[in-house]
């Protein structure tokens, strides 16, 4: 991923529990700010990448980004998941990853993101937007895993 923004947070739970929340796309509107809808469009066969989602459709409304898009996922057990944009209206590209590193009962979660919009945006503003998206997602993920809500 070129020119990516990343941030990390420590979640008080094992990696498998964190990854289970990441993989539960139907629940994203409950904790991922701006996600109005998330629908799994296809899954990997059982035994391949844990039978998890292969493609997921999202409806997002986080100013200034309001879009509907589909992401393709590549899972590495409970260690990481990477995604890339398959189709979007406002988004031209969206590459990201969650990388999990378990540390004695807790898990350090690093979120990496690189996005490009079809509308021109100054690099500094784009990076700031990515940082806000990442930090909001990490805080929402931490809260969801640790409190179940």
JSON list of C-alpha atoms in Angstrom, two decimals:
[
{"chain": "A", "resi": 1, "resn": "UNK", "atom": "CA", "xyz": [0.00, 0.00, 0.00]},
{"chain": "A", "resi": 2, "resn": "UNK", "atom": "CA", "xyz": [1.53, 3.29, -1.07]},
{"chain": "A", "resi": 3, "resn": "UNK", "atom": "CA", "xyz": [1.19, 6.43, 1.07]},
{"chain": "A", "resi": 4, "resn": "UNK", "atom": "CA", "xyz": [-0.74, 4.75, 3.82]},
{"chain": "A", "resi": 5, "resn": "UNK", "atom": "CA", "xyz": [-1.82, 6.08, 7.17]},
{"chain": "A", "resi": 6, "resn": "UNK", "atom": "CA", "xyz": [-1.68, 3.80, 10.19]},
{"chain": "A", "resi": 7, "resn": "UNK", "atom": "CA", "xyz": [-2.45, 3.80, 13.88]},
{"chain": "A", "resi": 8, "resn": "UNK", "atom": "CA", "xyz": [-2.55, 1.21, 16.67]},
{"chain": "A", "resi": 9, "resn": "UNK", "atom": "CA", "xyz": [-4.55, 0.50, 19.80]},
{"chain": "A", "resi": 10, "resn": "UNK", "atom": "CA", "xyz": [-4.34, -2.17, 22.49]},
{"chain": "A", "resi": 11, "resn": "UNK", "atom": "CA", "xyz": [-7.51, -4.21, 23.03]},
{"chain": "A", "resi": 12, "resn": "UNK", "atom": "CA", "xyz": [-7.93, -6.15, 26.27]},
{"chain": "A", "resi": 13, "resn": "UNK", "atom": "CA", "xyz": [-8.81, -9.46, 24.58]},
{"chain": "A", "resi": 14, "resn": "UNK", "atom": "CA", "xyz": [-7.09, -12.28, 22.69]},
{"chain": "A", "resi": 15, "resn": "UNK", "atom": "CA", "xyz": [-6.50, -11.90, 18.94]},
{"chain": "A", "resi": 16, "resn": "UNK", "atom": "CA", "xyz": [-9.13, -14.53, 18.06]},
{"chain": "A", "resi": 17, "resn": "UNK", "atom": "CA", "xyz": [-11.82, -12.51, 19.86]},
{"chain": "A", "resi": 18, "resn": "UNK", "atom": "CA", "xyz": [-10.74, -9.29, 18.13]},
{"chain": "A", "resi": 19, "resn": "UNK", "atom": "CA", "xyz": [-10.69, -10.96, 14.71]},
{"chain": "A", "resi": 20, "resn": "UNK", "atom": "CA", "xyz": [-14.15, -12.44, 15.34]},
{"chain": "A", "resi": 21, "resn": "UNK", "atom": "CA", "xyz": [-15.52, -8.90, 15.75]},
{"chain": "A", "resi": 22, "resn": "UNK", "atom": "CA", "xyz": [-13.65, -7.71, 12.63]},
{"chain": "A", "resi": 23, "resn": "UNK", "atom": "CA", "xyz": [-15.11, -10.62, 10.64]},
{"chain": "A", "resi": 24, "resn": "UNK", "atom": "CA", "xyz": [-18.70, -9.98, 11.84]},
{"chain": "A", "resi": 25, "resn": "UNK", "atom": "CA", "xyz": [-19.65, -7.55, 9.08]},
{"chain": "A", "resi": 26, "resn": "UNK", "atom": "CA", "xyz": [-23.38, -7.64, 9.80]},
{"chain": "A", "resi": 27, "resn": "UNK", "atom": "CA", "xyz": [-22.68, -5.92, 13.14]},
{"chain": "A", "resi": 28, "resn": "UNK", "atom": "CA", "xyz": [-20.55, -3.08, 11.68]},
{"chain": "A", "resi": 29, "resn": "UNK", "atom": "CA", "xyz": [-23.43, -0.53, 11.66]},
{"chain": "A", "resi": 30, "resn": "UNK", "atom": "CA", "xyz": [-23.63, -1.03, 15.45]},
{"chain": "A", "resi": 31, "resn": "UNK", "atom": "CA", "xyz": [-20.03, 0.01, 16.14]},
{"chain": "A", "resi": 32, "resn": "UNK", "atom": "CA", "xyz": [-18.26, 1.30, 13.00]},
{"chain": "A", "resi": 33, "resn": "UNK", "atom": "CA", "xyz": [-19.09, 4.99, 12.74]},
{"chain": "A", "resi": 34, "resn": "UNK", "atom": "CA", "xyz": [-20.57, 5.93, 9.39]},
{"chain": "A", "resi": 35, "resn": "UNK", "atom": "CA", "xyz": [-21.25, 2.37, 8.21]},
{"chain": "A", "resi": 36, "resn": "UNK", "atom": "CA", "xyz": [-24.95, 2.32, 7.39]},
{"chain": "A", "resi": 37, "resn": "UNK", "atom": "CA", "xyz": [-24.96, -1.16, 5.87]},
{"chain": "A", "resi": 38, "resn": "UNK", "atom": "CA", "xyz": [-22.52, -4.05, 5.47]},
{"chain": "A", "resi": 39, "resn": "UNK", "atom": "CA", "xyz": [-23.51, -7.17, 3.53]},
{"chain": "A", "resi": 40, "resn": "UNK", "atom": "CA", "xyz": [-21.34, -10.19, 2.81]},
{"chain": "A", "resi": 41, "resn": "UNK", "atom": "CA", "xyz": [-21.66, -10.84, -0.93]},
{"chain": "A", "resi": 42, "resn": "UNK", "atom": "CA", "xyz": [-19.46, -13.96, -1.07]},
{"chain": "A", "resi": 43, "resn": "UNK", "atom": "CA", "xyz": [-17.46, -16.15, 1.28]},
{"chain": "A", "resi": 44, "resn": "UNK", "atom": "CA", "xyz": [-14.44, -18.42, 0.97]},
{"chain": "A", "resi": 45, "resn": "UNK", "atom": "CA", "xyz": [-15.16, -22.15, 0.98]},
{"chain": "A", "resi": 46, "resn": "UNK", "atom": "CA", "xyz": [-15.00, -23.78, 4.43]},
{"chain": "A", "resi": 47, "resn": "UNK", "atom": "CA", "xyz": [-11.37, -24.55, 5.21]},
{"chain": "A", "resi": 48, "resn": "UNK", "atom": "CA", "xyz": [-10.11, -21.75, 2.96]},
{"chain": "A", "resi": 49, "resn": "UNK", "atom": "CA", "xyz": [-9.33, -18.54, 4.89]},
{"chain": "A", "resi": 50, "resn": "UNK", "atom": "CA", "xyz": [-11.58, -19.80, 7.67]},
{"chain": "A", "resi": 51, "resn": "UNK", "atom": "CA", "xyz": [-14.70, -19.69, 5.50]},
{"chain": "A", "resi": 52, "resn": "UNK", "atom": "CA", "xyz": [-14.76, -15.94, 6.12]},
{"chain": "A", "resi": 53, "resn": "UNK", "atom": "CA", "xyz": [-16.06, -13.19, 3.85]},
{"chain": "A", "resi": 54, "resn": "UNK", "atom": "CA", "xyz": [-14.44, -12.81, 0.43]},
{"chain": "A", "resi": 55, "resn": "UNK", "atom": "CA", "xyz": [-16.41, -9.75, -0.77]},
{"chain": "A", "resi": 56, "resn": "UNK", "atom": "CA", "xyz": [-18.43, -7.32, 1.32]},
{"chain": "A", "resi": 57, "resn": "UNK", "atom": "CA", "xyz": [-20.69, -4.46, 0.18]},
{"chain": "A", "resi": 58, "resn": "UNK", "atom": "CA", "xyz": [-20.74, -1.30, 2.33]},
{"chain": "A", "resi": 59, "resn": "UNK", "atom": "CA", "xyz": [-22.89, 1.81, 2.44]},
{"chain": "A", "resi": 60, "resn": "UNK", "atom": "CA", "xyz": [-20.89, 4.55, 4.16]},
{"chain": "A", "resi": 61, "resn": "UNK", "atom": "CA", "xyz": [-21.79, 8.08, 5.24]},
{"chain": "A", "resi": 62, "resn": "UNK", "atom": "CA", "xyz": [-18.88, 9.87, 6.91]},
{"chain": "A", "resi": 63, "resn": "UNK", "atom": "CA", "xyz": [-18.52, 13.47, 5.78]},
{"chain": "A", "resi": 64, "resn": "UNK", "atom": "CA", "xyz": [-17.12, 14.22, 3.25]},
{"chain": "A", "resi": 65, "resn": "UNK", "atom": "CA", "xyz": [-17.37, 10.61, 2.04]},
{"chain": "A", "resi": 66, "resn": "UNK", "atom": "CA", "xyz": [-20.78, 9.18, 1.20]},
{"chain": "A", "resi": 67, "resn": "UNK", "atom": "CA", "xyz": [-20.37, 6.08, -0.91]},
{"chain": "A", "resi": 68, "resn": "UNK", "atom": "CA", "xyz": [-21.44, 2.54, -1.66]},
{"chain": "A", "resi": 69, "resn": "UNK", "atom": "CA", "xyz": [-18.57, 0.19, -2.38]},
{"chain": "A", "resi": 70, "resn": "UNK", "atom": "CA", "xyz": [-17.43, -3.43, -2.36]},
{"chain": "A", "resi": 71, "resn": "UNK", "atom": "CA", "xyz": [-14.22, -4.68, -0.77]},
{"chain": "A", "resi": 72, "resn": "UNK", "atom": "CA", "xyz": [-12.33, -7.93, -1.38]},
{"chain": "A", "resi": 73, "resn": "UNK", "atom": "CA", "xyz": [-10.75, -9.54, 1.71]},
{"chain": "A", "resi": 74, "resn": "UNK", "atom": "CA", "xyz": [-7.68, -11.73, 2.24]},
{"chain": "A", "resi": 75, "resn": "UNK", "atom": "CA", "xyz": [-7.48, -13.35, 5.70]},
{"chain": "A", "resi": 76, "resn": "UNK", "atom": "CA", "xyz": [-4.39, -14.70, 7.49]},
{"chain": "A", "resi": 77, "resn": "UNK", "atom": "CA", "xyz": [-5.99, -16.56, 10.39]},
{"chain": "A", "resi": 78, "resn": "UNK", "atom": "CA", "xyz": [-6.23, -14.33, 13.46]},
{"chain": "A", "resi": 79, "resn": "UNK", "atom": "CA", "xyz": [-3.01, -12.48, 12.55]},
{"chain": "A", "resi": 80, "resn": "UNK", "atom": "CA", "xyz": [-4.22, -10.09, 9.85]},
{"chain": "A", "resi": 81, "resn": "UNK", "atom": "CA", "xyz": [-6.79, -9.24, 7.23]},
{"chain": "A", "resi": 82, "resn": "UNK", "atom": "CA", "xyz": [-6.17, -7.11, 4.14]},
{"chain": "A", "resi": 83, "resn": "UNK", "atom": "CA", "xyz": [-8.70, -5.59, 1.82]},
{"chain": "A", "resi": 84, "resn": "UNK", "atom": "CA", "xyz": [-8.88, -3.71, -1.46]},
{"chain": "A", "resi": 85, "resn": "UNK", "atom": "CA", "xyz": [-11.57, -1.89, -3.36]},
{"chain": "A", "resi": 86, "resn": "UNK", "atom": "CA", "xyz": [-13.44, -3.91, -5.99]},
{"chain": "A", "resi": 87, "resn": "UNK", "atom": "CA", "xyz": [-16.05, -1.30, -6.89]},
{"chain": "A", "resi": 88, "resn": "UNK", "atom": "CA", "xyz": [-17.03, 2.13, -5.61]},
{"chain": "A", "resi": 89, "resn": "UNK", "atom": "CA", "xyz": [-18.71, 5.33, -6.71]},
{"chain": "A", "resi": 90, "resn": "UNK", "atom": "CA", "xyz": [-16.74, 8.06, -4.93]},
{"chain": "A", "resi": 91, "resn": "UNK", "atom": "CA", "xyz": [-13.78, 5.92, -3.91]},
{"chain": "A", "resi": 92, "resn": "UNK", "atom": "CA", "xyz": [-11.20, 5.26, -6.62]},
{"chain": "A", "resi": 93, "resn": "UNK", "atom": "CA", "xyz": [-9.06, 3.02, -4.40]},
{"chain": "A", "resi": 94, "resn": "UNK", "atom": "CA", "xyz": [-9.20, 1.76, -0.83]},
{"chain": "A", "resi": 95, "resn": "UNK", "atom": "CA", "xyz": [-6.50, -0.55, 0.47]},
{"chain": "A", "resi": 96, "resn": "UNK", "atom": "CA", "xyz": [-6.33, -1.43, 4.12]},
{"chain": "A", "resi": 97, "resn": "UNK", "atom": "CA", "xyz": [-5.37, -3.96, 6.74]},
{"chain": "A", "resi": 98, "resn": "UNK", "atom": "CA", "xyz": [-5.84, -4.90, 10.35]},
{"chain": "A", "resi": 99, "resn": "UNK", "atom": "CA", "xyz": [-2.69, -6.49, 11.77]},
{"chain": "A", "resi": 100, "resn": "UNK", "atom": "CA", "xyz": [-3.06, -8.18, 15.17]},
{"chain": "A", "resi": 101, "resn": "UNK", "atom": "CA", "xyz": [-0.23, -8.96, 17.58]},
{"chain": "A", "resi": 102, "resn": "UNK", "atom": "CA", "xyz": [-1.13, -10.76, 20.78]},
{"chain": "A", "resi": 103, "resn": "UNK", "atom": "CA", "xyz": [0.77, -9.65, 23.88]},
{"chain": "A", "resi": 104, "resn": "UNK", "atom": "CA", "xyz": [-0.05, -11.57, 27.07]},
{"chain": "A", "resi": 105, "resn": "UNK", "atom": "CA", "xyz": [-3.84, -11.64, 26.92]},
{"chain": "A", "resi": 106, "resn": "UNK", "atom": "CA", "xyz": [-4.14, -8.30, 25.12]},
{"chain": "A", "resi": 107, "resn": "UNK", "atom": "CA", "xyz": [-3.89, -7.64, 21.41]},
{"chain": "A", "resi": 108, "resn": "UNK", "atom": "CA", "xyz": [-2.21, -4.73, 19.67]},
{"chain": "A", "resi": 109, "resn": "UNK", "atom": "CA", "xyz": [-4.32, -3.87, 16.63]},
{"chain": "A", "resi": 110, "resn": "UNK", "atom": "CA", "xyz": [-2.73, -1.84, 13.85]},
{"chain": "A", "resi": 111, "resn": "UNK", "atom": "CA", "xyz": [-5.02, -0.41, 11.20]},
{"chain": "A", "resi": 112, "resn": "UNK", "atom": "CA", "xyz": [-3.43, 0.65, 7.90]},
{"chain": "A", "resi": 113, "resn": "UNK", "atom": "CA", "xyz": [-5.36, 2.59, 5.28]},
{"chain": "A", "resi": 114, "resn": "UNK", "atom": "CA", "xyz": [-4.71, 4.21, 1.91]},
{"chain": "A", "resi": 115, "resn": "UNK", "atom": "CA", "xyz": [-7.61, 5.70, 0.00]},
{"chain": "A", "resi": 116, "resn": "UNK", "atom": "CA", "xyz": [-8.10, 7.74, -3.12]},
{"chain": "A", "resi": 117, "resn": "UNK", "atom": "CA", "xyz": [-11.26, 9.61, -4.02]},
{"chain": "A", "resi": 118, "resn": "UNK", "atom": "CA", "xyz": [-12.61, 10.45, -7.43]},
{"chain": "A", "resi": 119, "resn": "UNK", "atom": "CA", "xyz": [-12.82, 14.09, -6.29]},
{"chain": "A", "resi": 120, "resn": "UNK", "atom": "CA", "xyz": [-9.59, 16.06, -5.88]},
{"chain": "A", "resi": 121, "resn": "UNK", "atom": "CA", "xyz": [-8.45, 16.43, -2.29]},
{"chain": "A", "resi": 122, "resn": "UNK", "atom": "CA", "xyz": [-5.24, 17.99, -0.98]},
{"chain": "A", "resi": 123, "resn": "UNK", "atom": "CA", "xyz": [-2.88, 15.30, 0.32]},
{"chain": "A", "resi": 124, "resn": "UNK", "atom": "CA", "xyz": [-2.81, 16.76, 3.82]},
{"chain": "A", "resi": 125, "resn": "UNK", "atom": "CA", "xyz": [-6.62, 16.74, 4.04]},
{"chain": "A", "resi": 126, "resn": "UNK", "atom": "CA", "xyz": [-6.75, 13.18, 2.69]},
{"chain": "A", "resi": 127, "resn": "UNK", "atom": "CA", "xyz": [-4.25, 11.97, 5.31]},
{"chain": "A", "resi": 128, "resn": "UNK", "atom": "CA", "xyz": [-6.18, 13.77, 8.07]},
{"chain": "A", "resi": 129, "resn": "UNK", "atom": "CA", "xyz": [-9.39, 12.11, 6.86]},
{"chain": "A", "resi": 130, "resn": "UNK", "atom": "CA", "xyz": [-7.70, 8.71, 6.84]},
{"chain": "A", "resi": 131, "resn": "UNK", "atom": "CA", "xyz": [-6.40, 9.33, 10.38]},
{"chain": "A", "resi": 132, "resn": "UNK", "atom": "CA", "xyz": [-9.89, 10.22, 11.62]},
{"chain": "A", "resi": 133, "resn": "UNK", "atom": "CA", "xyz": [-11.38, 7.12, 9.95]},
{"chain": "A", "resi": 134, "resn": "UNK", "atom": "CA", "xyz": [-8.68, 4.89, 11.44]},
{"chain": "A", "resi": 135, "resn": "UNK", "atom": "CA", "xyz": [-8.85, 6.31, 14.96]},
{"chain": "A", "resi": 136, "resn": "UNK", "atom": "CA", "xyz": [-12.66, 6.16, 15.00]},
{"chain": "A", "resi": 137, "resn": "UNK", "atom": "CA", "xyz": [-12.62, 2.56, 13.74]},
{"chain": "A", "resi": 138, "resn": "UNK", "atom": "CA", "xyz": [-10.00, 1.47, 16.29]},
{"chain": "A", "resi": 139, "resn": "UNK", "atom": "CA", "xyz": [-11.89, 3.06, 19.20]},
{"chain": "A", "resi": 140, "resn": "UNK", "atom": "CA", "xyz": [-15.15, 1.49, 18.02]},
{"chain": "A", "resi": 141, "resn": "UNK", "atom": "CA", "xyz": [-13.48, -1.92, 17.62]},
{"chain": "A", "resi": 142, "resn": "UNK", "atom": "CA", "xyz": [-11.91, -1.71, 21.10]},
{"chain": "A", "resi": 143, "resn": "UNK", "atom": "CA", "xyz": [-15.23, -0.78, 22.69]},
{"chain": "A", "resi": 144, "resn": "UNK", "atom": "CA", "xyz": [-17.11, -3.50, 20.78]},
{"chain": "A", "resi": 145, "resn": "UNK", "atom": "CA", "xyz": [-14.63, -6.24, 21.75]},
{"chain": "A", "resi": 146, "resn": "UNK", "atom": "CA", "xyz": [-14.16, -5.21, 25.38]},
{"chain": "A", "resi": 147, "resn": "UNK", "atom": "CA", "xyz": [-17.76, -4.38, 26.27]},
{"chain": "A", "resi": 148, "resn": "UNK", "atom": "CA", "xyz": [-19.74, -6.14, 23.58]},
{"chain": "A", "resi": 149, "resn": "UNK", "atom": "CA", "xyz": [-21.31, -2.85, 22.53]}
]
